[in-house]
Amino acid sequence: MRRSLPLTITSFVGFWIVFDYFVKIDFVRTWTVNFTNWVIIVAAFALGLGAVNLLRIHGKRVTERRPGWMESSVLLVALVYMTVTGIFLGTSSEAFLFAFTNLQQPLSAAMFSLLVFFIASASFRAFRARSIEAAVLLISGVILMLGRAPIGEVIWTKFPDIADWIMQVPNLAGNRGIMIGAAIGIVSVAMRVLLGIDRGYMGQE
Amino acid sequence: MEKFLASIDRRYIYIVLLLVVLFPLIRPIGLPISISSWTESFYAVIDQLQAGDIVVMSIDYSPSGGPDVGPQAVAIFDHLMAKNVKVIGVSFLAEGPPQLQQIINPYMEGRGKTYGVDFVNLGYAAGLETAIAAFNADMKRAFPVDFFNTPTNTIPLMQSVTDANDVKVVMNFATGIPGPAEWVRQLAGFSPDILIGVVTVMGPQTEPYYQSGQIKGLLSGLRSAAEYEVRAGMPGSAAAGMDAQSLGHVVIILAMALGNLAYFLGRKGGAK
């Protein structure tokens, strides 16, 4: 019962949603909307569960003074502050937005921006034309960088056109192949889940 | 020569890059910005909207990708406001609503626009792709209250919409999941045109949706934002950043060239 009930619910709801995609019946549609709205509620609980898990893991690390406990304590303070202000004052409150605007946003942007320095360093040390494939990648990269930056068309007006061709022909062909392959894989996995063959989402036996 | 090139400290590269990026931010060069077909298509869809039309803007980018994607959303929102198009803002990423609020804040007081009538921030709904499906099927049920905890069924702008068929265009600005793939999948069977704005690295993987016609316009990174600003005749922060980006690209290309020169000189020396 512990396993068969969740499997039956998953199968029933899954096939219901698929059925709704192909037919237009008001009753079916109404329940599809109900099911998808319930997911929002369940997902919100999952976020809460994630927060509790973070508190448990990092709280333990801080109390036991294990390596990285200082970083964990910063995480806990931030987590508690955002949770308390978000729940009790609201996510549109000044206290919540202050931390978001003055801490989370600039810190995240700074971390992402630092990538440019690593890219510059890596382009000098690692991006070498060691083989034909690497040379093709290198040349494509240079053309795309020049084609996508205004200075490229100042150097040669054809750079944007060549960059567009790379994007619209070889890149497109490769990406479309990957996407179609992934889509077939998703259909296959979905069928396994709906038919109860794949039970990984239920955890260990 | 190869020994010298191989021994260049990476910190010199950092300093050169920093100076080269800073210089045009202080003294803009004014390099010309041409408009790509992606941006032209995006602009065409927005430009054909009529006053009073309703569109959805889904702000699904993280703060880390904000400097790359945010200027796109700002330029589009300014254009929509100038055309008196009404905007329903949503987010399926927890960090989205405050960033959406930053975009609409200049219009909250003044500029002849009213919150709840001309635009609204519905906030965040958990559930990623399933939440998008729920929103498309019934917007007010998926978002019972807005960002300020106002019941959505009391907001004037929300009175004329039920599902995604009631809006002309859905725009998604993303740095990952949920992103273009989720929106394309969940808007199948609904009528609005889809427009996508993504962080630069997502441009290549989003291109297939554009060429197949599933999305009607695509903006990729700060460059596209700059193009849109220029196309709409409203130059802003993105256009101002293009000189710095250009020179940054040049430094990286030079670093690649020097690195390869050192590599080939080293190989030649080793072969002797």
CSV table of C-alpha atoms in Angstrom, one decimal:
chain,number,residue,atom,x,y,z
A,1,MET,CA,0.0,0.0,0.0
A,2,ARG,CA,2.9,2.4,0.9
A,3,ARG,CA,4.2,2.1,-2.6
A,4,SER,CA,1.2,1.2,-4.7
A,5,LEU,CA,-0.8,4.2,-3.6
A,6,PRO,CA,1.8,6.9,-4.7
A,7,LEU,CA,2.4,4.9,-7.9
A,8,THR,CA,-1.3,4.9,-8.7
A,9,ILE,CA,-1.7,8.6,-7.9
A,10,THR,CA,1.3,9.5,-10.1
A,11,SER,CA,0.0,7.3,-13.0
A,12,PHE,CA,-3.5,8.7,-12.7
A,13,VAL,CA,-2.6,12.3,-12.6
A,14,GLY,CA,0.1,12.0,-15.2
A,15,PHE,CA,-2.2,10.3,-17.7
A,16,TRP,CA,-4.9,12.8,-16.9
A,17,ILE,CA,-2.6,15.8,-17.8
A,18,VAL,CA,-1.5,14.1,-21.0
A,19,PHE,CA,-5.2,13.3,-21.9
A,20,ASP,CA,-6.1,17.0,-21.3
A,21,TYR,CA,-3.4,18.1,-23.7
A,22,PHE,CA,-5.1,16.2,-26.6
A,23,VAL,CA,-8.8,16.7,-25.8
A,24,LYS,CA,-10.8,19.8,-24.9
A,25,ILE,CA,-13.3,18.8,-22.2
A,26,ASP,CA,-14.2,21.4,-19.5
A,27,PHE,CA,-14.3,18.9,-16.7
A,28,VAL,CA,-10.9,17.5,-17.6
A,29,ARG,CA,-9.5,21.0,-18.0
A,30,THR,CA,-10.8,22.1,-14.6
A,31,TRP,CA,-9.1,19.2,-12.8
A,32,THR,CA,-5.9,19.7,-14.7
A,33,VAL,CA,-5.8,23.3,-13.5
A,34,ASN,CA,-6.5,22.0,-9.9
A,35,PHE,CA,-3.7,19.5,-10.2
A,36,THR,CA,-1.2,22.1,-11.5
A,37,ASN,CA,-2.2,24.5,-8.7
A,38,TRP,CA,-1.6,21.9,-6.1
A,39,VAL,CA,1.9,21.5,-7.4
A,40,ILE,CA,2.5,25.2,-6.6
A,41,ILE,CA,1.5,24.4,-3.0
A,42,VAL,CA,3.5,21.2,-2.7
A,43,ALA,CA,6.6,23.1,-4.3
A,44,ALA,CA,6.2,25.8,-1.6
A,45,PHE,CA,6.4,23.1,1.1
A,46,ALA,CA,9.4,21.7,-0.6
A,47,LEU,CA,11.1,25.1,-0.3
A,48,GLY,CA,10.4,25.1,3.4
A,49,LEU,CA,11.8,21.5,3.7
A,50,GLY,CA,14.9,22.7,1.9
A,51,ALA,CA,15.3,25.6,4.4
A,52,VAL,CA,14.9,23.2,7.3
A,53,ASN,CA,17.5,20.9,5.8
A,54,LEU,CA,19.9,23.8,5.4
A,55,LEU,CA,19.4,24.8,9.0
A,56,ARG,CA,20.0,21.3,10.2
A,57,ILE,CA,23.2,20.7,8.2
A,58,HIS,CA,24.8,24.1,8.7
A,59,GLY,CA,23.6,24.4,12.3
A,60,LYS,CA,25.4,21.2,13.1
A,61,ARG,CA,28.5,22.3,11.4
A,62,VAL,CA,28.5,25.6,13.5
A,63,THR,CA,27.8,23.9,16.8
A,64,GLU,CA,30.5,21.3,16.2
A,65,ARG,CA,33.0,24.0,14.9
A,66,ARG,CA,33.8,21.8,11.9
A,67,PRO,CA,35.8,23.3,8.9
A,68,GLY,CA,33.8,26.0,7.2
A,69,TRP,CA,31.7,26.8,10.3
A,70,MET,CA,32.3,30.6,9.8
A,71,GLU,CA,30.8,30.5,6.3
A,72,SER,CA,27.9,28.3,7.6
A,73,SER,CA,27.1,30.8,10.3
A,74,VAL,CA,27.0,33.6,7.6
A,75,LEU,CA,24.6,31.4,5.6
A,76,LEU,CA,22.4,30.8,8.7
A,77,VAL,CA,22.2,34.5,9.6
A,78,ALA,CA,21.3,35.4,6.0
A,79,LEU,CA,18.7,32.5,5.8
A,80,VAL,CA,17.1,33.5,9.1
A,81,TYR,CA,17.0,37.2,8.3
A,82,MET,CA,15.5,36.7,4.8
A,83,THR,CA,13.0,34.1,6.1
A,84,VAL,CA,11.9,36.2,9.1
A,85,THR,CA,11.5,39.4,7.1
A,86,GLY,CA,10.0,37.6,4.2
A,87,ILE,CA,7.3,35.8,6.2
A,88,PHE,CA,6.5,38.4,8.9
A,89,LEU,CA,7.0,41.7,7.0
A,90,GLY,CA,6.5,40.4,3.4
A,91,THR,CA,8.8,40.1,0.4
A,92,SER,CA,7.9,43.7,-0.6
A,93,SER,CA,8.9,45.1,2.8
A,94,GLU,CA,11.8,47.5,3.0
A,95,ALA,CA,13.8,45.2,5.4
A,96,PHE,CA,13.6,42.3,2.9
A,97,LEU,CA,14.3,44.4,-0.2
A,98,PHE,CA,17.2,46.2,1.5
A,99,ALA,CA,19.1,42.9,2.0
A,100,PHE,CA,18.2,41.8,-1.5
A,101,THR,CA,19.2,45.1,-3.2
A,102,ASN,CA,22.3,45.8,-1.1
A,103,LEU,CA,23.7,42.3,-0.5
A,104,GLN,CA,22.4,39.5,-2.6
A,105,GLN,CA,22.2,41.4,-5.9
A,106,PRO,CA,25.6,43.1,-5.9
A,107,LEU,CA,27.4,40.0,-4.4
A,108,SER,CA,25.8,37.7,-7.1
A,109,ALA,CA,26.6,40.1,-9.9
A,110,ALA,CA,30.2,40.5,-8.6
A,111,MET,CA,30.7,36.8,-8.5
A,112,PHE,CA,29.4,36.4,-12.1
A,113,SER,CA,31.5,39.4,-13.3
A,114,LEU,CA,34.6,37.9,-11.9
A,115,LEU,CA,34.3,35.2,-14.5
A,116,VAL,CA,35.6,37.6,-17.1
A,117,PHE,CA,39.0,37.6,-15.4
A,118,PHE,CA,39.1,33.8,-15.3
A,119,ILE,CA,38.0,33.7,-19.0
A,120,ALA,CA,40.8,36.1,-19.9
A,121,SER,CA,43.3,34.1,-18.0
A,122,ALA,CA,42.0,30.8,-19.4
A,123,SER,CA,42.0,32.1,-22.9
A,124,PHE,CA,45.7,32.9,-22.5
A,125,ARG,CA,46.7,29.7,-20.8
A,126,ALA,CA,44.3,27.0,-22.0
A,127,PHE,CA,42.6,27.9,-25.3
A,128,ARG,CA,45.3,26.4,-27.6
A,129,ALA,CA,44.9,25.1,-31.1
A,130,ARG,CA,46.4,21.7,-30.1
A,131,SER,CA,44.3,19.8,-32.7
A,132,ILE,CA,42.1,20.5,-35.8
A,133,GLU,CA,39.0,20.5,-33.6
A,134,ALA,CA,40.5,22.9,-31.1
A,135,ALA,CA,41.6,25.2,-34.0
A,136,VAL,CA,38.0,25.2,-35.4
A,137,LEU,CA,36.6,26.0,-32.0
A,138,LEU,CA,39.2,28.8,-31.5
A,139,ILE,CA,38.5,30.4,-34.8
A,140,SER,CA,34.8,30.2,-34.4
A,141,GLY,CA,35.1,31.7,-30.9
A,142,VAL,CA,37.1,34.6,-32.2
A,143,ILE,CA,34.8,35.3,-35.1
A,144,LEU,CA,31.7,35.1,-32.8
A,145,MET,CA,33.3,37.5,-30.3
A,146,LEU,CA,34.2,40.0,-33.1
A,147,GLY,CA,30.8,39.5,-34.8
A,148,ARG,CA,28.8,40.1,-31.6
A,149,ALA,CA,30.8,43.2,-30.4
A,150,PRO,CA,30.5,46.5,-32.2
A,151,ILE,CA,34.3,46.7,-32.7
A,152,GLY,CA,34.1,43.6,-34.9
A,153,GLU,CA,32.1,45.4,-37.7
A,154,VAL,CA,34.5,48.4,-37.4
A,155,ILE,CA,37.4,46.1,-38.1
A,156,TRP,CA,35.5,44.2,-41.0
A,157,THR,CA,31.9,44.6,-41.9
A,158,LYS,CA,31.6,40.9,-42.7
A,159,PHE,CA,32.3,39.7,-39.2
A,160,PRO,CA,28.6,40.0,-38.1
A,161,ASP,CA,27.4,38.1,-41.2
A,162,ILE,CA,29.9,35.2,-40.6
A,163,ALA,CA,29.0,35.1,-36.9
A,164,ASP,CA,25.3,34.9,-37.9
A,165,TRP,CA,26.1,32.0,-40.3
A,166,ILE,CA,27.9,30.1,-37.5
A,167,MET,CA,25.0,30.6,-35.2
A,168,GLN,CA,22.3,29.8,-37.7
A,169,VAL,CA,23.9,26.8,-39.4
A,170,PRO,CA,26.5,24.7,-37.5
A,171,ASN,CA,25.4,25.8,-34.1
A,172,LEU,CA,21.7,25.3,-34.9
A,173,ALA,CA,22.3,21.9,-36.4
A,174,GLY,CA,24.2,20.7,-33.3
A,175,ASN,CA,21.8,22.2,-30.8
A,176,ARG,CA,18.7,20.9,-32.6
A,177,GLY,CA,20.2,17.4,-32.6
A,178,ILE,CA,20.9,17.6,-28.9
A,179,MET,CA,17.3,18.9,-28.2
A,180,ILE,CA,15.6,16.2,-30.3
A,181,GLY,CA,17.7,13.6,-28.6
A,182,ALA,CA,16.9,15.0,-25.1
A,183,ALA,CA,13.1,15.2,-26.0
A,184,ILE,CA,13.0,11.6,-27.0
A,185,GLY,CA,14.8,10.7,-23.7
A,186,ILE,CA,12.2,12.8,-21.8
A,187,VAL,CA,9.3,11.0,-23.5
A,188,SER,CA,10.9,7.7,-22.6
A,189,VAL,CA,11.5,8.6,-19.0
A,190,ALA,CA,8.0,10.1,-18.7
A,191,MET,CA,6.5,6.8,-20.0
A,192,ARG,CA,8.5,4.8,-17.5
A,193,VAL,CA,7.4,7.0,-14.6
A,194,LEU,CA,3.7,7.0,-15.7
A,195,LEU,CA,3.7,3.2,-16.1
A,196,GLY,CA,5.4,2.7,-12.7
A,197,ILE,CA,8.5,1.2,-14.1
A,198,ASP,CA,10.8,4.0,-13.0
A,199,ARG,CA,10.3,4.5,-9.2
A,200,GLY,CA,13.5,6.5,-8.4
A,201,TYR,CA,11.4,9.5,-7.3
A,202,MET,CA,10.0,7.5,-4.4
A,203,GLY,CA,13.4,7.0,-2.9
A,204,GLN,CA,15.0,3.7,-1.9
A,205,GLU,CA,12.9,0.5,-1.3
B,1,MET,CA,60.3,34.9,-26.6
B,2,GLU,CA,58.3,31.8,-25.8
B,3,LYS,CA,59.7,31.8,-22.3
B,4,PHE,CA,58.7,35.4,-21.8
B,5,LEU,CA,55.2,34.7,-23.1
B,6,ALA,CA,54.8,31.6,-21.0
B,7,SER,CA,55.9,33.4,-17.9
B,8,ILE,CA,53.4,36.3,-18.1
B,9,ASP,CA,51.7,36.5,-14.7
B,10,ARG,CA,47.9,36.2,-15.0
B,11,ARG,CA,47.6,39.3,-12.7
B,12,TYR,CA,49.0,41.5,-15.5
B,13,ILE,CA,46.2,40.2,-17.8
B,14,TYR,CA,43.6,41.0,-15.0
B,15,ILE,CA,45.0,44.6,-14.7
B,16,VAL,CA,45.0,45.2,-18.5
B,17,LEU,CA,41.5,43.9,-18.7
B,18,LEU,CA,40.3,46.0,-15.9
B,19,LEU,CA,41.9,49.2,-17.3
B,20,VAL,CA,40.6,48.4,-20.8
B,21,VAL,CA,37.0,47.9,-19.6
B,22,LEU,CA,37.1,50.9,-17.3
B,23,PHE,CA,38.4,53.4,-19.9
B,24,PRO,CA,35.4,53.4,-22.2
B,25,LEU,CA,33.0,53.5,-19.2
B,26,ILE,CA,34.7,56.8,-18.2
B,27,ARG,CA,35.2,58.1,-21.8
B,28,PRO,CA,32.8,56.5,-24.2
B,29,ILE,CA,34.2,55.8,-27.7
B,30,GLY,CA,30.8,55.6,-29.4
B,31,LEU,CA,31.3,52.5,-31.6
B,32,PRO,CA,28.4,52.0,-34.0
B,33,ILE,CA,25.8,49.3,-33.0
B,34,SER,CA,24.1,47.5,-35.8
B,35,ILE,CA,20.7,45.7,-35.3
B,36,SER,CA,20.6,41.9,-35.6
B,37,SER,CA,17.7,40.0,-37.2
B,38,TRP,CA,16.9,38.5,-33.7
B,39,THR,CA,16.5,42.0,-32.2
B,40,GLU,CA,14.7,43.3,-35.3
B,41,SER,CA,12.1,40.6,-35.0
B,42,PHE,CA,11.6,41.2,-31.3
B,43,TYR,CA,11.2,44.9,-31.9
B,44,ALA,CA,8.7,44.3,-34.7
B,45,VAL,CA,6.4,42.2,-32.4
B,46,ILE,CA,6.5,44.9,-29.7
B,47,ASP,CA,6.0,47.7,-32.2
B,48,GLN,CA,2.8,46.3,-33.7
B,49,LEU,CA,1.1,46.2,-30.3
B,50,GLN,CA,-1.7,48.7,-29.8
B,51,ALA,CA,-2.4,50.9,-26.8
B,52,GLY,CA,-4.4,48.8,-24.3
B,53,ASP,CA,-3.1,45.5,-25.4
B,54,ILE,CA,-1.9,43.3,-22.5
B,55,VAL,CA,1.4,41.4,-22.4
B,56,VAL,CA,3.1,39.2,-19.8
B,57,MET,CA,6.7,39.8,-18.7
B,58,SER,CA,8.2,36.8,-16.8
B,59,ILE,CA,11.3,37.9,-15.0
B,60,ASP,CA,13.1,34.6,-14.4
B,61,TYR,CA,16.8,35.7,-14.2
B,62,SER,CA,19.0,35.4,-11.3
B,63,PRO,CA,20.7,38.5,-9.7
B,64,SER,CA,24.1,37.1,-11.0
B,65,GLY,CA,22.8,37.3,-14.6
B,66,GLY,CA,21.0,40.6,-14.0
B,67,PRO,CA,23.6,42.9,-15.5
B,68,ASP,CA,23.4,40.9,-18.8
B,69,VAL,CA,19.6,40.3,-19.0
B,70,GLY,CA,18.2,43.1,-16.9
B,71,PRO,CA,18.9,45.9,-19.4
B,72,GLN,CA,16.8,44.0,-22.0
B,73,ALA,CA,13.8,43.9,-19.6
B,74,VAL,CA,14.3,47.6,-18.8
B,75,ALA,CA,14.4,48.6,-22.4
B,76,ILE,CA,11.3,46.5,-23.3
B,77,PHE,CA,9.3,47.8,-20.3
B,78,ASP,CA,10.1,51.4,-21.2
B,79,HIS,CA,9.1,50.8,-24.8
B,80,LEU,CA,5.8,49.1,-23.7
B,81,MET,CA,5.0,52.0,-21.3
B,82,ALA,CA,5.7,54.5,-24.1
B,83,LYS,CA,3.2,52.6,-26.3
B,84,ASN,CA,0.6,52.4,-23.5
B,85,VAL,CA,0.7,48.6,-23.5
B,86,LYS,CA,-0.4,47.0,-20.2
B,87,VAL,CA,2.1,44.7,-18.5
B,88,ILE,CA,1.5,41.7,-16.2
B,89,GLY,CA,4.8,41.0,-14.5
B,90,VAL,CA,5.3,37.5,-13.0
B,91,SER,CA,8.2,35.4,-11.8
B,92,PHE,CA,8.8,31.7,-11.5
B,93,LEU,CA,12.2,32.2,-9.9
B,94,ALA,CA,12.3,33.4,-6.2
B,95,GLU,CA,14.7,36.3,-7.0
B,96,GLY,CA,12.5,37.6,-9.8
B,97,PRO,CA,9.9,39.8,-8.1
B,98,PRO,CA,12.3,42.3,-6.4
B,99,GLN,CA,14.1,42.6,-9.8
B,100,LEU,CA,10.8,43.2,-11.6
B,101,GLN,CA,9.9,45.8,-9.0
B,102,GLN,CA,13.2,47.6,-9.7
B,103,ILE,CA,12.2,47.8,-13.4
B,104,ILE,CA,8.7,49.2,-12.7
B,105,ASN,CA,9.7,51.4,-9.8
B,106,PRO,CA,10.3,54.5,-12.0
B,107,TYR,CA,6.7,54.2,-13.1
B,108,MET,CA,5.2,53.6,-9.6
B,109,GLU,CA,4.9,57.3,-8.8
B,110,GLY,CA,4.6,59.7,-11.8
B,111,ARG,CA,5.2,59.3,-15.5
B,112,GLY,CA,1.4,59.1,-15.9
B,113,LYS,CA,1.1,55.4,-15.1
B,114,THR,CA,-0.8,53.7,-12.3
B,115,TYR,CA,0.1,50.4,-10.6
B,116,GLY,CA,-2.7,47.9,-11.1
B,117,VAL,CA,-4.0,49.6,-14.1
B,118,ASP,CA,-1.0,49.9,-16.5
B,119,PHE,CA,1.2,47.3,-14.9
B,120,VAL,CA,1.2,44.8,-12.0
B,121,ASN,CA,3.8,42.7,-10.2
B,122,LEU,CA,2.2,39.4,-9.4
B,123,GLY,CA,5.2,38.1,-7.5
B,124,TYR,CA,6.6,34.6,-7.4
B,125,ALA,CA,5.0,31.1,-7.7
B,126,ALA,CA,7.0,28.0,-6.8
B,127,GLY,CA,6.8,24.9,-9.0
B,128,LEU,CA,8.9,26.0,-12.0
B,129,GLU,CA,7.4,24.5,-15.2
B,130,THR,CA,4.2,23.3,-13.6
B,131,ALA,CA,3.6,26.7,-12.1
B,132,ILE,CA,4.0,28.2,-15.6
B,133,ALA,CA,1.3,25.7,-16.8
B,134,ALA,CA,-0.9,26.7,-13.9
B,135,PHE,CA,-0.4,30.4,-14.7
B,136,ASN,CA,-1.2,29.9,-18.4
B,137,ALA,CA,-4.4,28.0,-17.5
B,138,ASP,CA,-5.7,30.4,-14.8
B,139,MET,CA,-3.6,33.5,-13.9
B,140,LYS,CA,-5.6,34.6,-10.9
B,141,ARG,CA,-5.7,31.1,-9.3
B,142,ALA,CA,-2.0,30.7,-9.8
B,143,PHE,CA,-1.4,34.1,-8.2
B,144,PRO,CA,-4.2,34.7,-5.7
B,145,VAL,CA,-2.3,37.8,-4.4
B,146,ASP,CA,0.3,40.2,-6.0
B,147,PHE,CA,3.7,41.2,-4.8
B,148,PHE,CA,2.1,43.6,-2.2
B,149,ASN,CA,-0.4,41.0,-1.0
B,150,THR,CA,-3.3,42.6,-2.8
B,151,PRO,CA,-5.9,40.0,-4.0
B,152,THR,CA,-5.4,39.8,-7.8
B,153,ASN,CA,-9.2,39.6,-8.3
B,154,THR,CA,-9.4,43.2,-7.1
B,155,ILE,CA,-6.7,44.5,-9.4
B,156,PRO,CA,-8.2,46.4,-12.4
B,157,LEU,CA,-5.7,45.1,-14.9
B,158,MET,CA,-6.5,41.5,-13.9
B,159,GLN,CA,-10.2,41.8,-14.5
B,160,SER,CA,-9.9,41.3,-18.3
B,161,VAL,CA,-7.6,38.3,-18.2
B,162,THR,CA,-8.2,34.7,-17.3
B,163,ASP,CA,-5.7,32.5,-19.2
B,164,ALA,CA,-2.8,33.0,-21.6
B,165,ASN,CA,-5.2,33.4,-24.5
B,166,ASP,CA,-6.2,36.8,-23.1
B,167,VAL,CA,-2.7,38.4,-23.7
B,168,LYS,CA,-1.0,39.3,-26.9
B,169,VAL,CA,2.6,38.5,-26.1
B,170,VAL,CA,4.4,36.5,-23.4
B,171,MET,CA,8.0,37.5,-22.8
B,172,ASN,CA,10.4,35.5,-20.7
B,173,PHE,CA,13.7,36.9,-19.5
B,174,ALA,CA,15.9,34.0,-18.2
B,175,THR,CA,19.3,32.8,-17.1
B,176,GLY,CA,18.4,29.1,-16.9
B,177,ILE,CA,15.4,27.1,-15.7
B,178,PRO,CA,12.6,28.1,-16.0
B,179,GLY,CA,13.5,29.5,-19.4
B,180,PRO,CA,12.6,29.4,-23.1
B,181,ALA,CA,12.1,25.6,-23.3
B,182,GLU,CA,9.6,25.6,-20.4
B,183,TRP,CA,7.6,28.6,-21.8
B,184,VAL,CA,7.6,27.1,-25.4
B,185,ARG,CA,6.3,23.8,-24.0
B,186,GLN,CA,3.7,25.3,-21.8
B,187,LEU,CA,2.3,27.8,-24.2
B,188,ALA,CA,1.7,25.2,-26.9
B,189,GLY,CA,-2.1,25.4,-27.6
B,190,PHE,CA,-2.3,29.1,-26.4
B,191,SER,CA,-2.4,32.1,-28.8
B,192,PRO,CA,0.2,34.6,-27.6
B,193,ASP,CA,3.4,35.2,-29.4
B,194,ILE,CA,6.5,34.3,-27.4
B,195,LEU,CA,9.5,36.6,-27.1
B,196,ILE,CA,12.6,35.5,-25.3
B,197,GLY,CA,15.5,37.4,-23.6
B,198,VAL,CA,18.4,35.3,-22.3
B,199,VAL,CA,21.8,35.6,-20.8
B,200,THR,CA,24.5,35.6,-23.6
B,201,VAL,CA,25.6,32.0,-23.1
B,202,MET,CA,22.0,30.8,-23.6
B,203,GLY,CA,21.7,32.5,-27.0
B,204,PRO,CA,23.0,29.6,-29.1
B,205,GLN,CA,20.8,27.0,-27.4
B,206,THR,CA,17.7,29.2,-27.8
B,207,GLU,CA,18.4,29.8,-31.5
B,208,PRO,CA,16.5,26.6,-32.7
B,209,TYR,CA,13.3,27.9,-31.2
B,210,TYR,CA,13.7,31.2,-33.1
B,211,GLN,CA,14.4,29.6,-36.4
B,212,SER,CA,11.5,27.2,-36.1
B,213,GLY,CA,9.1,30.1,-35.4
B,214,GLN,CA,8.2,28.9,-32.0
B,215,ILE,CA,9.5,32.2,-30.6
B,216,LYS,CA,9.1,35.4,-32.6
B,217,GLY,CA,12.1,37.3,-31.3
B,218,LEU,CA,15.2,36.6,-29.3
B,219,LEU,CA,17.5,38.9,-27.3
B,220,SER,CA,20.8,37.5,-26.1
B,221,GLY,CA,22.8,39.4,-23.5
B,222,LEU,CA,23.8,43.0,-23.1
B,223,ARG,CA,24.5,43.4,-26.8
B,224,SER,CA,20.9,42.6,-27.7
B,225,ALA,CA,19.7,45.1,-25.1
B,226,ALA,CA,21.9,47.7,-26.6
B,227,GLU,CA,20.6,46.9,-30.1
B,228,TYR,CA,17.0,47.2,-28.8
B,229,GLU,CA,17.7,50.5,-27.1
B,230,VAL,CA,19.1,51.9,-30.3
B,231,ARG,CA,16.3,50.5,-32.4
B,232,ALA,CA,13.6,51.9,-30.1
B,233,GLY,CA,15.4,55.3,-30.1
B,234,MET,CA,15.9,55.1,-26.3
B,235,PRO,CA,19.7,54.7,-25.7
B,236,GLY,CA,20.4,53.6,-22.1
B,237,SER,CA,22.8,51.7,-19.9
B,238,ALA,CA,23.2,48.7,-22.3
B,239,ALA,CA,24.3,50.9,-25.2
B,240,ALA,CA,26.7,52.7,-22.9
B,241,GLY,CA,28.3,49.4,-21.9
B,242,MET,CA,29.0,48.2,-25.5
B,243,ASP,CA,32.3,50.0,-25.8
B,244,ALA,CA,33.6,48.3,-22.7
B,245,GLN,CA,32.4,45.0,-23.9
B,246,SER,CA,34.0,45.5,-27.3
B,247,LEU,CA,37.4,46.3,-25.8
B,248,GLY,CA,37.1,43.4,-23.3
B,249,HIS,CA,36.6,41.1,-26.3
B,250,VAL,CA,39.7,42.5,-27.9
B,251,VAL,CA,41.8,41.8,-24.8
B,252,ILE,CA,40.5,38.2,-24.6
B,253,ILE,CA,41.3,37.7,-28.3
B,254,LEU,CA,44.8,39.1,-27.9
B,255,ALA,CA,45.3,36.9,-24.9
B,256,MET,CA,44.3,33.9,-27.0
B,257,ALA,CA,46.6,35.0,-29.8
B,258,LEU,CA,49.6,35.4,-27.4
B,259,GLY,CA,48.8,32.1,-25.7
B,260,ASN,CA,48.8,30.3,-29.0
B,261,LEU,CA,52.0,32.1,-30.1
B,262,ALA,CA,53.7,30.9,-27.0
B,263,TYR,CA,52.4,27.4,-27.6
B,264,PHE,CA,53.6,27.2,-31.2
B,265,LEU,CA,57.0,28.8,-30.5
B,266,GLY,CA,57.4,26.3,-27.6
B,267,ARG,CA,56.5,23.4,-29.9
B,268,LYS,CA,58.9,24.6,-32.6
B,269,GLY,CA,61.7,25.0,-30.0
B,270,GLY,CA,61.0,21.5,-28.6
B,271,ALA,CA,61.1,20.0,-32.1
B,272,LYS,CA,64.7,21.3,-32.8
